[in-house]
Amino acid sequence: MADSKTKSAVVDTTEHQIAVHWKEEENYKPTAEFIAQANLTDPAINERFAEKNFPQCFEEYADMLTWYKRWDTVLDTNDPPFWKWFVGGKINASYNCVDRHLAKYKNKAALISVPEPEGEDPVTITYQELYIRVNEFAALLRDFAGLKAGDRVTIHMPMLAELPITMLACARLGVIHSVVFGGFSGEACGLRAADSGSNVLIYMDGYYRSGKMIDHKASAEIAVAAAEKEGQKIDKILVWRRHPDKYCSATPMVKGRDFFVDEILKDYRGKLVDPVPMDAEAPLFLMYTSGTTGKPKGCQHRTGGYLAYVTGTSKYIQDIHPTDTYWCMADIGWITGHSYIVYGPLALAATSVTYEGVPTYPDAGRVWRIAERLGVNIFHTSPTAIRMLRKAGAEEPRKYHYNFKHMTTVGEPIEPEVWRWYYNEVGKQKAVIVDTWWQTENGGFLCSTKPAIDLMKPGSAGPGVPGIYPVIYDEQAKEMSAGTGKAGNICIKNPWPGIFQTIWGDRERFVKQYYSKYCKDPKSKKWQDWPYFAADGAVLAADGYFRILGRVDDVINVAGHRLGTKELESACLTVPEVAEAAVVPVVDEIKGRVPEIYIVLRPGYAPSKEITDRVIATLETMIGKIARPKQVHIVPDMPKTRSGKIMRRVLAAISNTLDTGDISTLANPDVVEQIRQVVQGKEKVATKEGPEDLKQFGKEE
Ligand code: WTA
């Protein structure tokens, strides 16, 4: 008994426990003008995608694509929870995003790539030109780099048109791409390359950020070393040049290993490569994301189901038409960019805009000038960017004559007040907003309002999107009913075509992490017995809208990007003076959450600024600038349970000036006050009114 009591006290801090407590908000209606042009206006969609029509309902999405061979089976559940979609079908993603549009849209812009320097004009790439460039680069990948279907290639590039061209060239050959966010360090890139078994890296030499040219190729050397340390040799690095005539990196090119793409491409001018018909279940790409253990996991996405799902949701939820100019500000190096900059919009023949640099560079009006100049009518971004733009210039949008019909928010919970600014100022009270909740693992949206059909509610993602049946379970797997105001774990009852296939090379972890918690019968082949556990806390309102509170696992959502606490902690431990490290999320006005670090030094070392600086530098080199902590606190000891586990909950409470709750079960309760003094100073800081969830949590002990 005593043991289980200690165990229940061992729960770590989760984001939803520090989530802000929201009240019920008012509703907003889409305008008649929006409804008149929308792709999805018939409420019969709810019936068509109701549980009784599952899984056949998803044929509606697959039918939006062009297949070499139609599937025999919509959903195969023989090997749960490794669901298979559109089995027997043959398809190519590159063909669907490029070739099939040539007949009707060859002179229409496919991509508009906006350079950060405002003096450089946007680069427009038509579907015809995209076709030629994807073919030429595919020929290079096949004939020069020796890549073929099923091989993996790691791509570490900034937000320029060459990135989607590279991805589509891979997809044309059936080569599995693994794009690593450009802002991640060379070390992070190398580890991912090693995990995926890539022997080719694709880079760009440099790019602009806040007016400065970043030497990106410099990170390639680090990536190669990191990969080799893991036993993965890198044979070739293909380097696109930001300015084709000049190399803008200080790092030397290594003869026989590094090649300028623009030079090699000369040999492939005009070469056409037939798209390879791939099995619907063939992997299209890997996307690494943080999880509960130190090692990032490669989420493996299939070709047919994924493409069908992002196309269907782009059409119905993003309301994308071929005539739209659509701008998603996410980075292509995250799942949002893959699904809703590249694959979804291009499958629908839209014009997809990308921007190289910082949204507020050179001033707070930049985003709105881009929107005005390019005639953007669908805009997609994150709460972090919205908070930042609001802070930089709350009245800027009204100075510009762009005209959004539709806007998206994704990646973190959005505060109703920030939502209202987005609606009133950015959307000028005309644009609908969809708050889309989903994850890297999911391929596409899980919860959102249907923009022309459902009412909007600030701060709430809304109901499940068509064909997604979400549910909230408590810890005992009891379904929590709507309108109780109580938080639980949001799960999805059914499989869907966009769900990832597995974690690359780790089937066991896939099952354990996403399905074991609520699996009703591990022997069952019925999908009904395998709810998908999302690791997010959520509340279900009486109107059926889900409000997402944040992660319930060891993941911190920084500015909409996932960082694993264990990943950060192991990085800290590589600093020789550090004996123990604990990472907790702290509330940040702009980024939502940022990591804060607690370290205990090894005996014989005294706290110094030099050590904290080194911890910060290590996080930046091993993971990237995104992992920069708000603060690093050197403390005498960690609060621990009697079984020796670090109580991050207590640390998070201190960092967020919340009540630490009952600490009497700790092995060393006295240390809590000492830590508090290190962090908050001698004076006792008045604790803020604690969020509901945290208060509940404190009582559990
Ligand atoms: C969070 C990003 C609230 C959530 C597409 C999830 C959100 C994690 C929302 C996934 C939203 C994403 N409202 N929270 N609309 N969208 N999240 O894998 O905690 O980078 O688990 O995918 O972001 O982040 P990921």
Tab-separated table of C-alpha atoms in Angstrom, residues 113-426:
chain	number	residue	atom	x	y	z
A	113	SER	CA	8.844	31.432	-52.536
A	114	VAL	CA	9.400	34.716	-50.726
A	115	PRO	CA	13.018	35.557	-49.833
A	116	GLU	CA	13.614	37.343	-46.565
A	117	PRO	CA	15.463	40.372	-48.014
A	118	GLU	CA	12.650	42.613	-49.156
A	119	GLY	CA	14.695	43.821	-52.091
A	120	GLU	CA	14.650	40.307	-53.574
A	121	ASP	CA	11.459	39.538	-55.484
A	122	PRO	CA	9.341	36.500	-54.730
A	123	VAL	CA	10.120	33.522	-56.960
A	124	THR	CA	7.079	32.068	-58.700
A	125	ILE	CA	7.200	28.478	-59.876
A	126	THR	CA	4.378	27.341	-62.142
A	127	TYR	CA	3.150	23.749	-62.240
A	128	GLN	CA	4.989	23.341	-65.549
A	129	GLU	CA	8.252	24.561	-64.064
A	130	LEU	CA	7.729	22.501	-60.918
A	131	TYR	CA	7.263	19.480	-63.170
A	132	ILE	CA	10.544	20.123	-64.959
A	133	ARG	CA	12.507	20.854	-61.806
A	134	VAL	CA	11.156	17.864	-59.896
A	135	ASN	CA	11.985	15.607	-62.829
A	136	GLU	CA	15.511	16.916	-63.219
A	137	PHE	CA	16.264	16.601	-59.548
A	138	ALA	CA	14.699	13.125	-59.422
A	139	ALA	CA	17.013	12.128	-62.278
A	140	LEU	CA	19.964	13.448	-60.280
A	141	LEU	CA	18.890	11.570	-57.164
A	142	ARG	CA	18.486	8.362	-59.102
A	143	ASP	CA	21.445	8.492	-61.475
A	144	PHE	CA	23.981	10.569	-59.603
A	145	ALA	CA	23.184	9.748	-55.974
A	146	GLY	CA	22.096	6.181	-56.703
A	147	LEU	CA	18.862	6.391	-54.722
A	148	LYS	CA	15.936	4.076	-55.313
A	149	ALA	CA	12.523	3.266	-53.869
A	150	GLY	CA	12.676	2.447	-50.173
A	151	ASP	CA	16.020	4.229	-49.541
A	152	ARG	CA	16.038	6.996	-46.948
A	153	VAL	CA	17.502	10.418	-47.468
A	154	THR	CA	17.906	13.141	-44.848
A	155	ILE	CA	17.114	16.694	-45.868
A	156	HIS	CA	18.246	19.684	-43.815
A	157	MET	CA	17.151	22.802	-45.623
A	158	PRO	CA	15.611	26.224	-45.046
A	159	MET	CA	12.270	27.481	-46.339
A	160	LEU	CA	12.976	27.970	-50.021
A	161	ALA	CA	11.349	26.391	-53.072
A	162	GLU	CA	14.196	23.898	-53.402
A	163	LEU	CA	12.898	22.114	-50.305
A	164	PRO	CA	9.481	21.076	-51.695
A	165	ILE	CA	11.175	20.339	-55.024
A	166	THR	CA	13.540	17.978	-53.224
A	167	MET	CA	10.715	16.250	-51.360
A	168	LEU	CA	8.631	15.781	-54.502
A	169	ALA	CA	11.645	14.426	-56.384
A	170	CYS	CA	12.117	11.825	-53.632
A	171	ALA	CA	8.434	10.944	-53.728
A	172	ARG	CA	8.648	10.514	-57.503
A	173	LEU	CA	11.182	7.726	-56.982
A	174	GLY	CA	9.615	6.258	-53.853
A	175	VAL	CA	12.657	7.414	-51.867
A	176	ILE	CA	11.626	8.006	-48.247
A	177	HIS	CA	12.475	11.550	-47.250
A	178	SER	CA	13.280	12.602	-43.725
A	179	VAL	CA	13.251	16.365	-43.443
A	180	VAL	CA	14.944	17.748	-40.349
A	181	PHE	CA	13.810	21.240	-39.309
A	182	GLY	CA	16.387	23.743	-40.638
A	183	GLY	CA	16.733	25.327	-37.196
A	184	PHE	CA	17.865	22.062	-35.610
A	185	SER	CA	21.575	21.613	-35.025
A	186	GLY	CA	23.928	19.516	-37.130
A	187	GLU	CA	24.124	17.052	-34.268
A	188	ALA	CA	20.331	16.595	-34.255
A	189	CYS	CA	20.415	16.146	-38.032
A	190	GLY	CA	23.187	13.561	-37.848
A	191	LEU	CA	21.410	11.490	-35.188
A	192	ARG	CA	18.257	11.426	-37.277
A	193	ALA	CA	20.220	10.505	-40.396
A	194	ALA	CA	21.785	7.626	-38.483
A	195	ASP	CA	18.476	6.396	-37.080
A	196	SER	CA	16.889	6.370	-40.529
A	197	GLY	CA	19.951	4.832	-42.178
A	198	SER	CA	20.495	7.638	-44.705
A	199	ASN	CA	23.813	7.807	-46.491
A	200	VAL	CA	22.914	10.903	-48.478
A	201	LEU	CA	22.282	14.321	-46.957
A	202	ILE	CA	20.671	17.174	-48.836
A	203	TYR	CA	21.603	20.656	-47.664
A	204	MET	CA	21.522	24.281	-48.617
A	205	ASP	CA	24.632	26.366	-48.098
A	206	GLY	CA	22.942	29.238	-46.284
A	207	TYR	CA	19.826	31.317	-45.810
A	208	TYR	CA	18.690	34.647	-44.445
A	209	ARG	CA	17.351	35.096	-40.959
A	210	SER	CA	16.721	38.532	-39.449
A	211	GLY	CA	18.832	40.083	-42.172
A	212	LYS	CA	21.833	37.846	-41.550
A	213	MET	CA	23.126	35.117	-43.822
A	214	ILE	CA	23.268	31.937	-41.760
A	215	ASP	CA	26.092	29.543	-42.614
A	216	HIS	CA	23.962	26.418	-42.732
A	217	LYS	CA	26.424	24.123	-44.476
A	218	ALA	CA	28.630	24.452	-41.387
A	219	SER	CA	26.204	22.139	-39.612
A	220	ALA	CA	26.692	19.407	-42.245
A	221	GLU	CA	30.172	18.615	-40.955
A	222	ILE	CA	28.759	18.160	-37.450
A	223	ALA	CA	25.945	16.025	-38.851
A	224	VAL	CA	28.392	13.734	-40.628
A	225	ALA	CA	30.435	13.281	-37.458
A	226	ALA	CA	27.337	12.655	-35.330
A	227	ALA	CA	26.008	10.099	-37.829
A	228	GLU	CA	29.362	8.346	-38.026
A	229	LYS	CA	29.565	8.112	-34.274
A	230	GLU	CA	26.330	6.144	-34.487
A	231	GLY	CA	27.786	3.911	-37.164
A	232	GLN	CA	26.181	5.584	-40.178
A	233	LYS	CA	28.537	6.693	-42.934
A	234	ILE	CA	27.498	9.640	-45.081
A	235	ASP	CA	28.685	9.146	-48.660
A	236	LYS	CA	27.301	12.217	-50.336
A	237	ILE	CA	26.128	15.677	-49.436
A	238	LEU	CA	24.147	17.438	-52.126
A	239	VAL	CA	24.328	21.179	-51.556
A	240	TRP	CA	21.807	23.546	-53.075
A	241	ARG	CA	23.136	27.100	-53.238
A	242	ARG	CA	21.078	30.014	-51.988
A	243	HIS	CA	22.632	32.103	-54.774
A	244	PRO	CA	23.540	29.608	-57.505
A	245	ASP	CA	26.595	31.514	-58.602
A	246	LYS	CA	28.150	31.978	-55.202
A	247	TYR	CA	28.801	29.706	-52.269
A	248	CYS	CA	27.757	31.427	-49.072
A	249	SER	CA	29.270	29.141	-46.468
A	250	ALA	CA	32.712	29.365	-44.946
A	251	THR	CA	32.937	25.563	-44.702
A	252	PRO	CA	35.044	23.935	-47.408
A	253	MET	CA	33.381	21.480	-49.775
A	254	VAL	CA	34.847	18.010	-49.312
A	255	LYS	CA	36.004	16.575	-52.603
A	256	GLY	CA	34.228	13.398	-53.630
A	257	ARG	CA	31.616	13.834	-50.890
A	258	ASP	CA	30.081	17.302	-51.321
A	259	PHE	CA	28.506	18.443	-54.584
A	260	PHE	CA	26.809	21.651	-55.693
A	261	VAL	CA	23.378	20.705	-56.959
A	262	ASP	CA	23.276	23.501	-59.550
A	263	GLU	CA	26.476	22.194	-61.136
A	264	ILE	CA	25.419	18.555	-61.277
A	265	LEU	CA	21.943	19.461	-62.502
A	266	LYS	CA	23.454	20.681	-65.755
A	267	ASP	CA	23.895	17.042	-66.713
A	268	TYR	CA	20.211	16.336	-66.140
A	269	ARG	CA	18.679	19.230	-68.030
A	270	GLY	CA	15.312	18.278	-69.496
A	271	LYS	CA	15.515	14.689	-68.158
A	272	LEU	CA	12.144	13.170	-67.366
A	273	VAL	CA	11.697	10.426	-64.811
A	274	ASP	CA	8.573	8.304	-64.786
A	275	PRO	CA	6.931	8.433	-61.375
A	276	VAL	CA	7.262	5.052	-59.684
A	277	PRO	CA	3.857	3.493	-58.919
A	278	MET	CA	4.091	2.786	-55.191
A	279	ASP	CA	2.012	0.512	-52.999
A	280	ALA	CA	-0.470	2.569	-51.033
A	281	GLU	CA	1.261	1.275	-47.900
A	282	ALA	CA	4.816	2.131	-49.025
A	283	PRO	CA	6.338	4.716	-46.660
A	284	LEU	CA	6.357	8.243	-48.086
A	285	PHE	CA	8.414	9.956	-45.411
A	286	LEU	CA	9.728	9.959	-41.869
A	287	MET	CA	9.210	12.869	-39.532
A	288	TYR	CA	11.121	12.801	-36.282
A	289	THR	CA	9.436	14.060	-33.161
A	290	SER	CA	10.106	14.148	-29.449
A	291	GLY	CA	8.602	11.591	-27.188
A	292	THR	CA	8.766	10.457	-23.621
A	293	THR	CA	12.196	8.871	-23.885
A	294	GLY	CA	15.394	10.649	-24.810
A	295	LYS	CA	15.531	9.447	-28.385
A	296	PRO	CA	13.417	11.231	-31.020
A	297	LYS	CA	11.205	8.831	-32.909
A	298	GLY	CA	10.828	8.626	-36.655
A	299	CYS	CA	7.136	8.711	-37.421
A	300	GLN	CA	6.695	6.683	-40.571
A	301	HIS	CA	3.921	7.864	-42.866
A	302	ARG	CA	2.391	5.819	-45.683
A	303	THR	CA	1.836	7.058	-49.217
A	304	GLY	CA	-1.806	6.426	-50.147
A	305	GLY	CA	-3.681	6.934	-46.904
A	306	TYR	CA	-1.590	9.935	-45.894
A	307	LEU	CA	-2.001	11.697	-49.221
A	308	ALA	CA	-5.731	10.965	-49.267
A	309	TYR	CA	-6.133	12.292	-45.746
A	310	VAL	CA	-4.212	15.539	-46.224
A	311	THR	CA	-5.960	16.155	-49.534
A	312	GLY	CA	-9.425	15.600	-48.091
A	313	THR	CA	-8.805	17.752	-45.035
A	314	SER	CA	-7.125	20.479	-47.125
A	315	LYS	CA	-10.225	20.603	-49.265
A	316	TYR	CA	-12.856	20.484	-46.539
A	317	ILE	CA	-11.205	22.067	-43.517
A	318	GLN	CA	-8.710	24.430	-45.186
A	319	ASP	CA	-11.263	25.140	-47.916
A	320	ILE	CA	-8.545	25.101	-50.573
A	321	HIS	CA	-9.583	25.564	-54.218
A	322	PRO	CA	-7.176	25.621	-57.186
A	323	THR	CA	-7.845	29.363	-57.456
A	324	ASP	CA	-6.681	30.078	-53.901
A	325	THR	CA	-3.392	31.583	-52.821
A	326	TYR	CA	-2.622	29.827	-49.625
A	327	TRP	CA	0.074	30.743	-47.144
A	328	CYS	CA	0.979	28.523	-44.240
A	329	MET	CA	3.726	30.152	-42.173
A	330	ALA	CA	4.882	26.895	-40.579
A	331	ASP	CA	8.271	25.488	-41.475
A	332	ILE	CA	8.238	22.570	-43.905
A	333	GLY	CA	10.550	20.840	-41.426
A	334	TRP	CA	7.531	20.187	-39.198
A	335	ILE	CA	4.540	17.997	-39.963
A	336	THR	CA	2.305	21.025	-40.589
A	337	GLY	CA	4.575	22.025	-43.441
A	338	HIS	CA	4.598	18.544	-44.978
A	339	SER	CA	0.835	18.125	-44.861
A	340	TYR	CA	-0.413	21.650	-45.295
A	341	ILE	CA	2.269	23.467	-47.320
A	342	VAL	CA	3.415	20.716	-49.623
A	343	TYR	CA	1.248	17.630	-50.025
A	344	GLY	CA	-2.326	18.799	-49.334
A	345	PRO	CA	-2.314	22.146	-51.154
A	346	LEU	CA	-0.341	20.875	-54.145
A	347	ALA	CA	-2.536	17.796	-54.510
A	348	LEU	CA	-5.400	20.278	-54.903
A	349	ALA	CA	-3.499	22.439	-57.455
A	350	ALA	CA	-3.447	25.467	-55.173
A	351	THR	CA	-0.752	28.137	-55.049
A	352	SER	CA	1.301	27.540	-51.916
A	353	VAL	CA	3.398	30.401	-50.535
A	354	THR	CA	6.547	29.915	-48.472
A	355	TYR	CA	8.639	32.540	-46.711
A	356	GLU	CA	12.324	32.216	-45.931
A	357	GLY	CA	12.718	34.344	-42.857
A	358	VAL	CA	11.474	35.907	-39.663
A	359	PRO	CA	7.856	37.172	-39.734
A	360	THR	CA	8.700	40.483	-38.092
A	361	TYR	CA	11.702	41.245	-40.325
A	362	PRO	CA	12.386	44.023	-41.122
A	363	ASP	CA	9.306	45.298	-39.273
A	364	ALA	CA	5.923	44.321	-37.887
A	365	GLY	CA	4.198	44.865	-41.238
A	366	ARG	CA	6.151	42.313	-43.263
A	367	VAL	CA	3.647	39.469	-43.073
A	368	TRP	CA	0.764	41.709	-44.104
A	369	ARG	CA	2.770	43.196	-46.984
A	370	ILE	CA	3.477	39.689	-48.296
A	371	ALA	CA	-0.202	38.808	-47.984
A	372	GLU	CA	-1.196	42.000	-49.810
A	373	ARG	CA	1.351	41.690	-52.592
A	374	LEU	CA	0.637	38.044	-53.351
A	375	GLY	CA	-3.116	38.204	-52.821
A	376	VAL	CA	-3.050	35.528	-50.135
A	377	ASN	CA	-6.606	34.531	-49.223
A	378	ILE	CA	-5.979	31.575	-46.893
A	379	PHE	CA	-3.611	32.116	-43.991
A	380	HIS	CA	-2.321	29.461	-41.618
A	381	THR	CA	-0.142	29.964	-38.556
A	382	SER	CA	0.402	29.185	-34.875
A	383	PRO	CA	-0.639	30.905	-31.647
A	384	THR	CA	3.023	31.759	-31.019
A	385	ALA	CA	3.281	33.651	-34.293
A	386	ILE	CA	-0.059	35.333	-33.656
A	387	ARG	CA	1.056	36.461	-30.178
A	388	MET	CA	4.309	37.707	-31.620
A	389	LEU	CA	2.661	39.644	-34.457
A	390	ARG	CA	0.165	41.137	-32.049
A	391	LYS	CA	2.905	42.245	-29.722
A	392	ALA	CA	4.997	43.670	-32.560
A	393	GLY	CA	2.143	45.682	-34.047
A	394	ALA	CA	-1.417	45.102	-32.937
A	395	GLU	CA	-2.785	47.624	-35.442
A	396	GLU	CA	-0.489	46.796	-38.358
A	397	PRO	CA	-2.919	44.545	-40.259
A	398	ARG	CA	-5.379	47.383	-40.835
A	399	LYS	CA	-2.788	49.292	-42.829
A	400	TYR	CA	-2.779	46.647	-45.564
A	401	HIS	CA	-5.333	45.644	-48.173
A	402	TYR	CA	-5.148	41.905	-48.152
A	403	ASN	CA	-8.316	39.887	-47.989
A	404	PHE	CA	-8.360	36.616	-46.057
A	405	LYS	CA	-11.373	34.335	-46.376
A	406	HIS	CA	-9.977	31.684	-44.069
A	407	MET	CA	-7.395	31.428	-41.289
A	408	THR	CA	-5.974	28.512	-39.339
A	409	THR	CA	-4.346	28.214	-35.956
A	410	VAL	CA	-2.382	25.108	-35.045
A	411	GLY	CA	0.219	23.748	-32.693
A	412	GLU	CA	-0.781	24.973	-29.235
A	413	PRO	CA	-3.852	26.022	-27.342
A	414	ILE	CA	-4.773	29.580	-28.301
A	415	GLU	CA	-5.918	31.985	-25.590
A	416	PRO	CA	-9.417	33.329	-26.379
A	417	GLU	CA	-8.103	36.885	-26.166
A	418	VAL	CA	-5.435	36.144	-28.771
A	419	TRP	CA	-8.048	34.357	-30.897
A	420	ARG	CA	-10.209	37.478	-30.830
A	421	TRP	CA	-7.336	39.665	-32.028
A	422	TYR	CA	-6.718	37.171	-34.836
A	423	TYR	CA	-10.411	37.300	-35.777
A	424	ASN	CA	-10.968	41.038	-35.444
A	425	GLU	CA	-7.662	42.490	-36.613
A	426	VAL	CA	-6.025	39.919	-38.861
